[in-house]
Short mmCIF file of C-alpha atoms in Angstrom, two decimals:
data_model
loop_
_atom_site.label_atom_id
_atom_site.label_comp_id
_atom_site.label_asym_id
_atom_site.label_seq_id
_atom_site.Cartn_x
_atom_site.Cartn_y
_atom_site.Cartn_z
CA MET A 1 -181.73 10.89 103.30
CA LYS A 2 -179.61 10.08 100.26
CA VAL A 3 -179.33 12.73 97.55
CA PRO A 4 -179.37 11.26 94.00
CA ALA A 5 -176.14 11.45 91.99
CA GLU A 6 -177.91 13.48 89.28
CA ARG A 7 -178.75 16.16 91.85
CA LEU A 8 -175.09 16.32 92.91
CA ASP A 9 -174.13 16.86 89.27
CA GLN A 10 -176.71 19.66 88.95
CA ILE A 11 -175.34 21.42 92.03
CA ALA A 12 -171.74 21.16 90.77
CA HIS A 13 -172.74 22.44 87.31
CA ARG A 14 -174.73 25.39 88.71
CA PHE A 15 -171.93 26.36 91.09
CA ALA A 16 -169.33 26.22 88.28
CA GLU A 17 -171.55 28.48 86.19
CA LEU A 18 -171.84 31.01 89.00
CA GLU A 19 -168.08 30.94 89.61
CA ALA A 20 -167.45 31.62 85.93
CA ARG A 21 -169.94 34.51 85.87
CA MET A 22 -168.47 36.07 89.01
CA ALA A 23 -164.93 35.78 87.59
CA SER A 24 -165.87 37.15 84.17
CA GLY A 25 -165.91 40.78 85.30
CA THR A 26 -168.92 41.48 83.07
CA LEU A 27 -171.54 41.71 85.81
CA GLU A 28 -172.59 45.12 87.07
CA GLY A 29 -175.22 46.67 89.30
CA ASP A 30 -178.22 44.52 90.19
CA ALA A 31 -176.93 41.58 88.15
CA PHE A 32 -173.73 41.47 90.21
CA VAL A 33 -175.65 41.80 93.50
CA GLN A 34 -177.99 38.94 92.54
CA ALA A 35 -175.14 36.71 91.37
CA SER A 36 -173.26 37.40 94.62
CA ARG A 37 -176.30 36.39 96.65
CA ASP A 38 -176.81 33.22 94.60
CA TYR A 39 -173.14 32.33 94.99
CA ALA A 40 -173.15 32.88 98.75
CA GLU A 41 -176.30 30.76 99.09
CA LEU A 42 -175.05 27.89 96.93
CA GLU A 43 -171.42 27.77 98.09
CA PRO A 44 -172.00 25.84 101.37
CA VAL A 45 -174.30 23.39 99.55
CA ALA A 46 -171.78 22.86 96.76
CA LYS A 47 -168.98 22.28 99.26
CA VAL A 48 -170.83 19.51 101.10
CA ALA A 49 -172.13 18.05 97.82
CA ALA A 50 -168.54 17.80 96.51
CA GLU A 51 -167.51 16.04 99.72
CA VAL A 52 -170.34 13.51 99.40
CA ARG A 53 -169.59 12.84 95.74
CA SER A 54 -165.89 12.35 96.53
CA MET A 55 -166.70 9.86 99.31
CA ARG A 56 -169.07 7.92 97.06
CA GLU A 57 -166.41 7.73 94.34
CA GLU A 58 -163.85 6.54 96.89
CA ILE A 59 -166.21 3.79 98.01
CA ALA A 60 -166.75 2.65 94.43
CA GLY A 61 -162.98 2.55 93.80
CA LEU A 62 -162.25 0.68 97.04
CA GLU A 63 -164.97 -1.87 96.30
CA GLU A 64 -163.19 -2.66 93.03
CA MET A 65 -159.93 -3.11 94.95
CA LEU A 66 -161.54 -5.84 97.10
CA ALA A 67 -161.07 -8.24 94.19
CA ASP A 68 -157.29 -7.85 94.51
CA PRO A 69 -156.04 -10.17 97.31
CA GLU A 70 -153.03 -7.96 97.95
CA MET A 71 -155.14 -4.81 98.34
CA LYS A 72 -158.18 -6.35 100.05
CA ALA A 73 -157.16 -5.79 103.68
CA MET A 74 -156.27 -2.14 103.13
CA ALA A 75 -159.40 -1.55 101.04
CA GLU A 76 -161.64 -3.08 103.73
CA GLU A 77 -160.12 -0.83 106.40
CA GLU A 78 -160.57 2.34 104.35
CA LEU A 79 -164.06 1.27 103.28
CA ALA A 80 -165.14 0.85 106.89
CA ASP A 81 -163.87 4.34 107.72
CA ILE A 82 -165.58 6.09 104.78
CA ARG A 83 -168.84 4.18 105.21
CA GLU A 84 -168.90 5.30 108.82
CA ARG A 85 -168.40 8.95 107.87
CA LEU A 86 -170.67 9.05 104.81
CA PRO A 87 -174.08 9.08 106.60
CA GLU A 88 -173.16 12.24 108.52
CA ALA A 89 -171.97 13.91 105.30
CA GLU A 90 -175.23 12.87 103.59
CA ARG A 91 -177.21 14.34 106.51
CA LYS A 92 -175.28 17.62 106.33
CA LEU A 93 -175.99 17.82 102.60
CA ALA A 94 -179.71 17.15 103.13
CA VAL A 95 -179.82 19.90 105.77
CA ALA A 96 -177.92 22.31 103.51
CA MET A 97 -180.45 21.65 100.74
CA LEU A 98 -183.50 22.34 102.89
CA PRO A 99 -185.56 25.30 101.66
CA ARG A 100 -184.34 28.42 103.43
CA ASP A 101 -186.42 31.19 104.85
CA SER A 102 -185.54 34.17 102.66
CA ALA A 103 -185.32 36.26 105.84
CA ASP A 104 -182.66 34.08 107.51
CA SER A 105 -179.78 36.22 106.30
CA LYS A 106 -181.39 39.49 107.35
CA PRO A 107 -180.70 41.57 110.46
CA ALA A 108 -183.47 41.59 113.05
CA MET A 109 -185.52 43.88 115.21
CA LEU A 110 -185.58 42.59 118.80
CA GLU A 111 -188.59 43.71 120.86
CA ILE A 112 -188.88 42.85 124.56
CA ARG A 113 -191.88 43.86 126.66
CA ALA A 114 -192.58 43.31 130.34
CA GLY A 115 -195.64 41.12 130.85
CA THR A 116 -197.38 39.92 133.98
CA GLY A 117 -195.52 40.59 137.20
CA GLY A 118 -195.26 44.36 137.54
CA ASP A 119 -191.83 45.66 138.56
CA GLU A 120 -190.35 42.16 138.57
CA ALA A 121 -191.44 41.64 134.95
CA ALA A 122 -189.65 44.87 133.97
CA LEU A 123 -186.48 43.71 135.75
CA PHE A 124 -186.72 40.36 133.93
CA ALA A 125 -187.17 42.17 130.59
CA GLY A 126 -183.90 43.96 131.36
CA ASP A 127 -182.19 40.64 132.16
CA LEU A 128 -183.36 39.19 128.84
CA PHE A 129 -182.11 42.20 126.89
CA ARG A 130 -178.67 41.94 128.48
CA MET A 131 -178.64 38.18 127.77
CA TYR A 132 -179.25 38.81 124.06
CA GLU A 133 -176.81 41.71 124.04
CA ARG A 134 -173.98 39.53 125.40
CA TYR A 135 -174.88 36.62 123.13
CA ALA A 136 -174.81 39.01 120.17
CA ALA A 137 -171.37 40.30 121.19
CA GLU A 138 -170.11 36.70 121.23
CA GLN A 139 -171.46 36.23 117.69
CA GLY A 140 -169.79 39.41 116.49
CA TRP A 141 -173.14 41.17 116.00
CA LYS A 142 -173.98 44.79 116.75
CA VAL A 143 -176.94 45.73 118.99
CA GLU A 144 -178.31 49.24 118.77
CA PRO A 145 -181.34 50.28 120.90
CA VAL A 146 -183.99 51.99 118.80
CA SER A 147 -186.49 52.91 121.51
CA MET A 148 -187.02 52.07 125.15
CA SER A 149 -189.28 52.74 128.09
CA ALA A 150 -187.31 52.28 131.29
CA SER A 151 -188.89 51.14 134.54
CA GLU A 152 -188.46 53.26 137.69
CA VAL A 153 -187.07 50.21 139.56
CA GLY A 154 -184.71 49.20 136.76
CA GLY A 155 -185.15 47.09 133.67
CA PHE A 156 -187.58 47.99 130.91
CA LYS A 157 -191.29 48.19 130.36
CA GLU A 158 -190.37 47.91 126.69
CA ILE A 159 -187.19 47.99 124.62
CA VAL A 160 -186.71 47.72 120.86
CA ALA A 161 -183.25 47.16 119.40
CA ASN A 162 -181.74 46.58 115.98
CA VAL A 163 -179.40 43.56 115.73
CA THR A 164 -177.09 43.43 112.72
CA GLY A 165 -174.56 40.83 111.63
CA THR A 166 -174.29 37.53 109.79
CA GLY A 167 -177.24 35.13 110.15
CA VAL A 168 -178.97 37.14 112.89
CA PHE A 169 -182.58 36.20 112.12
CA ALA A 170 -181.69 32.57 111.38
CA LYS A 171 -180.32 32.17 114.91
CA LEU A 172 -182.74 34.33 116.88
CA LYS A 173 -186.07 33.60 115.17
CA PHE A 174 -187.03 30.86 117.63
CA GLU A 175 -186.74 33.28 120.56
CA SER A 176 -190.15 34.83 119.83
CA GLY A 177 -192.72 34.04 122.51
CA VAL A 178 -193.42 34.35 126.21
CA HIS A 179 -190.43 33.87 128.52
CA ARG A 180 -191.35 33.06 132.13
CA VAL A 181 -189.18 33.57 135.22
CA GLN A 182 -189.57 31.99 138.65
CA ARG A 183 -187.53 33.64 141.40
CA VAL A 184 -187.64 35.70 144.59
CA PRO A 185 -187.95 39.35 143.47
CA GLU A 186 -185.41 41.87 144.70
CA THR A 187 -188.36 43.93 145.92
CA GLU A 188 -189.88 41.02 147.89
CA SER A 189 -189.01 41.05 151.59
CA GLY A 190 -190.87 37.83 152.44
CA GLY A 191 -188.69 35.63 150.29
CA ARG A 192 -191.59 34.14 148.30
CA ILE A 193 -191.01 32.86 144.77
CA HIS A 194 -192.93 34.84 142.17
CA THR A 195 -193.68 33.98 138.55
CA SER A 196 -193.35 36.83 136.06
CA ALA A 197 -193.15 37.01 132.30
CA ALA A 198 -191.81 39.04 129.40
CA THR A 199 -192.65 38.82 125.72
CA VAL A 200 -189.92 38.60 123.10
CA ALA A 201 -190.48 39.27 119.40
CA VAL A 202 -187.74 38.82 116.79
CA LEU A 203 -188.68 40.30 113.42
CA PRO A 204 -186.57 40.17 110.25
CA GLU A 205 -185.58 43.67 109.20
CA PRO A 206 -186.27 44.33 105.53
CA ASP A 207 -184.31 46.29 102.96
CA GLU A 208 -186.09 49.42 101.85
CA VAL A 209 -186.95 47.73 98.55
CA ASP A 210 -188.78 44.94 100.41
CA VAL A 211 -191.45 47.31 101.75
CA GLN A 212 -192.78 50.26 99.79
CA ILE A 213 -194.30 52.95 102.00
CA GLU A 214 -196.09 55.92 100.44
CA GLU A 215 -195.83 59.30 102.16
CA LYS A 216 -199.57 59.80 101.71
CA ASP A 217 -200.18 56.70 103.86
CA LEU A 218 -198.39 58.20 106.86
CA LYS A 219 -199.63 60.47 109.63
CA ILE A 220 -196.65 61.93 111.47
CA ASP A 221 -197.07 63.69 114.81
CA THR A 222 -194.39 65.39 116.88
CA TYR A 223 -194.59 66.00 120.59
CA ARG A 224 -192.42 66.81 123.58
CA ALA A 225 -190.57 63.78 124.96
CA SER A 226 -190.22 63.06 128.65
CA GLY A 227 -187.77 60.76 130.44
CA ALA A 228 -188.52 57.83 132.70
CA GLY A 229 -190.22 58.89 135.91
CA GLY A 230 -190.40 62.50 134.76
CA GLN A 231 -186.69 63.00 135.27
CA HIS A 232 -186.43 65.44 132.42
CA VAL A 233 -188.57 67.05 129.77
CA ASN A 234 -187.18 68.06 126.40
CA THR A 235 -187.61 71.69 125.48
CA THR A 236 -188.28 70.81 121.82
CA ASP A 237 -190.85 68.60 120.13
CA SER A 238 -188.36 65.86 119.21
CA ALA A 239 -190.55 62.79 119.85
CA ILE A 240 -192.15 61.20 116.80
CA ARG A 241 -195.34 59.19 116.38
CA ILE A 242 -195.95 57.64 112.95
CA THR A 243 -199.29 56.08 112.05
CA HIS A 244 -199.50 53.90 108.93
CA LEU A 245 -203.07 54.71 107.86
CA PRO A 246 -203.83 51.60 105.71
CA THR A 247 -202.95 49.18 108.52
CA GLY A 248 -203.38 51.31 111.63
CA THR A 249 -199.83 50.43 112.74
CA VAL A 250 -198.48 53.02 115.19
CA VAL A 251 -194.78 53.50 116.00
CA THR A 252 -193.30 56.01 118.43
CA CYS A 253 -189.72 57.03 119.12
CA GLN A 254 -188.55 59.65 121.62
CA ASP A 255 -185.13 58.50 122.77
CA GLY A 256 -182.98 60.76 120.65
CA ARG A 257 -182.79 64.54 121.08
CA SER A 258 -182.98 64.89 117.28
CA GLN A 259 -186.41 64.82 115.65
CA HIS A 260 -184.76 63.67 112.39
CA LYS A 261 -183.01 60.73 114.08
CA ASN A 262 -186.19 59.73 115.91
CA LYS A 263 -188.11 59.76 112.61
CA GLU A 264 -185.45 57.55 110.97
CA LYS A 265 -185.66 55.05 113.81
CA ALA A 266 -189.46 55.07 113.82
CA MET A 267 -189.53 54.42 110.06
CA GLN A 268 -187.08 51.56 110.55
CA VAL A 269 -189.43 49.95 113.10
CA LEU A 270 -192.48 50.61 110.91
CA ARG A 271 -190.90 48.95 107.86
CA THR A 272 -189.98 45.93 109.99
CA ARG A 273 -193.50 45.50 111.39
CA LEU A 274 -195.12 45.89 107.98
CA TYR A 275 -192.68 43.38 106.48
CA ASP A 276 -193.47 40.93 109.27
CA ALA A 277 -197.20 41.32 108.59
CA GLN A 278 -196.59 40.66 104.89
CA ARG A 279 -194.58 37.54 105.70
CA GLU A 280 -197.32 36.20 107.96
CA ALA A 281 -199.89 36.77 105.23
CA THR A 282 -197.84 35.03 102.52
CA GLN A 283 -197.00 32.15 104.83
CA GLY A 284 -200.63 31.62 105.82
CA ALA A 285 -200.95 28.65 103.46
CA GLU A 286 -198.01 27.03 105.23
CA ALA A 287 -199.42 27.55 108.73
CA GLU A 288 -200.15 23.87 109.35
CA ALA A 289 -196.68 22.84 108.22
CA ARG A 290 -195.10 25.47 110.44
CA LYS A 291 -196.94 24.16 113.49
CA ALA A 292 -195.04 20.89 113.10
CA MET A 293 -191.74 22.70 113.42
CA VAL A 294 -190.06 24.00 116.57
CA GLY A 295 -192.38 26.96 116.93
CA SER A 296 -194.76 29.11 114.97
CA GLY A 297 -193.24 32.37 116.19
CA ASP A 298 -196.52 33.15 117.92
CA ARG A 299 -195.69 35.76 120.53
CA SER A 300 -198.44 34.49 122.86
CA GLU A 301 -196.85 31.03 123.05
CA ARG A 302 -195.06 30.26 126.34
CA ILE A 303 -191.74 28.93 125.17
CA ARG A 304 -189.30 28.96 128.07
CA THR A 305 -189.05 29.02 131.86
CA TYR A 306 -186.08 30.36 133.83
CA ASN A 307 -186.20 28.82 137.32
CA TYR A 308 -183.71 30.59 139.58
CA PRO A 309 -184.10 28.50 142.79
CA GLN A 310 -183.25 25.31 140.86
CA GLY A 311 -180.78 26.96 138.48
CA ARG A 312 -182.47 25.52 135.41
CA VAL A 313 -183.84 26.72 132.10
CA THR A 314 -186.51 24.68 130.29
CA ASP A 315 -187.51 25.14 126.67
CA HIS A 316 -191.03 23.74 126.50
CA ARG A 317 -191.15 23.29 122.73
CA ILE A 318 -188.40 20.68 122.57
CA GLY A 319 -188.56 19.48 126.18
CA LEU A 320 -184.97 20.49 126.86
CA THR A 321 -183.89 21.37 130.40
CA LEU A 322 -180.41 22.68 131.13
CA GLN A 323 -179.05 23.15 134.65
CA LYS A 324 -177.10 26.15 133.39
CA LEU A 325 -179.24 29.17 134.22
CA PRO A 326 -176.32 31.45 135.28
CA GLN A 327 -174.42 30.74 132.05
CA ILE A 328 -177.53 31.17 129.88
CA ILE A 329 -178.76 34.42 131.46
CA ALA A 330 -175.17 35.73 131.25
CA GLY A 331 -175.36 35.37 127.45
CA PRO A 332 -172.73 32.88 126.21
CA GLY A 333 -174.70 29.85 127.46
CA LEU A 334 -177.67 30.81 125.28
CA GLY A 335 -175.87 29.33 122.28
CA GLU A 336 -176.54 25.77 123.46
CA LEU A 337 -180.29 26.44 123.48
CA VAL A 338 -180.20 28.24 120.13
CA ASP A 339 -178.26 25.37 118.49
CA ALA A 340 -180.64 22.76 119.96
CA LEU A 341 -183.67 24.60 118.57
CA ILE A 342 -182.11 24.92 115.11
CA ALA A 343 -181.13 21.21 115.11
CA GLU A 344 -184.65 20.17 116.15
CA ASP A 345 -186.19 22.30 113.43
CA GLU A 346 -183.87 20.82 110.81
CA ALA A 347 -184.60 17.26 111.97
CA LYS A 348 -188.36 17.79 111.76
CA ARG A 349 -188.14 19.36 108.32
CA LEU A 350 -185.97 16.52 107.06
CA ALA A 351 -188.48 14.00 108.43
CA ALA A 352 -191.34 15.87 106.76
CA MET A 353 -189.51 15.84 103.40
CA ALA A 354 -188.83 12.11 103.70
CA GLU A 355 -192.51 11.23 104.20
#
């Protein structure tokens, strides 16, 4: 997909303008924040655009040199090299210019819930959380549990965690859906392979300005928290339940001993869920287009199977099977799947734009 020369000029001009504004020292407050965001968004595009323009100019200059018998051989050799590299640079530029989800740069709320399979599903939910936790550590991200409901046999019935860092939602957004595991449960004495499932939801976490919540729209209840399996009972009413009356959204948090901290965490989850609902509503008109991409983010969609006896992981959306289950479930190996999903999404969006 070749980008017109005029568009390259526009990108260079816009980037030069932003550089001049940022260097002027006259920007303050919101204007500086907005200019910084625009600069950060345009910089990678401008860099690839400059590379493409430079390669095109080199080609034009070398083609002129072909008329000189003494320079022809050298020019042909350099031309062959640049012409071989140019298509990949053009592709990178086209990808960089694709419309970006405004939430891609945001941190994310990771929610994992045990599905069908009883105790084994809870154990699998724990395995998935640790997989994302280790992958996040490799990316330099921070994972902070917000709320959890532990299973008596290990793992989690449900766990919600905040993931912060650079490009978190952009990399994790295709993880939403039903993850299925096929293996012999630790609790199974007969050695039969069981199929269990856990649901993963990755939601972009908004800034406070993205979601306005009125106090009058909230019903806040406090109650006494209890630990998993009745191991302990708090002596104070530190657990929080917040109901957003206009939408009926209910969020609870009881993990901290501080009622104030639990309320902060519950509000964080509530803002994220309301923001996600807003995004779904505004993207409704694009629903058909989104179905053509890697995944719709529908949490009821079965997206991946982890088959322990055969040591393989299959992503059903892109038909990719990797015989690397130990590496993937350990965390670092997940990157290969994440990168493949992003590349497939980019390829399909480029194809859609070219039609």
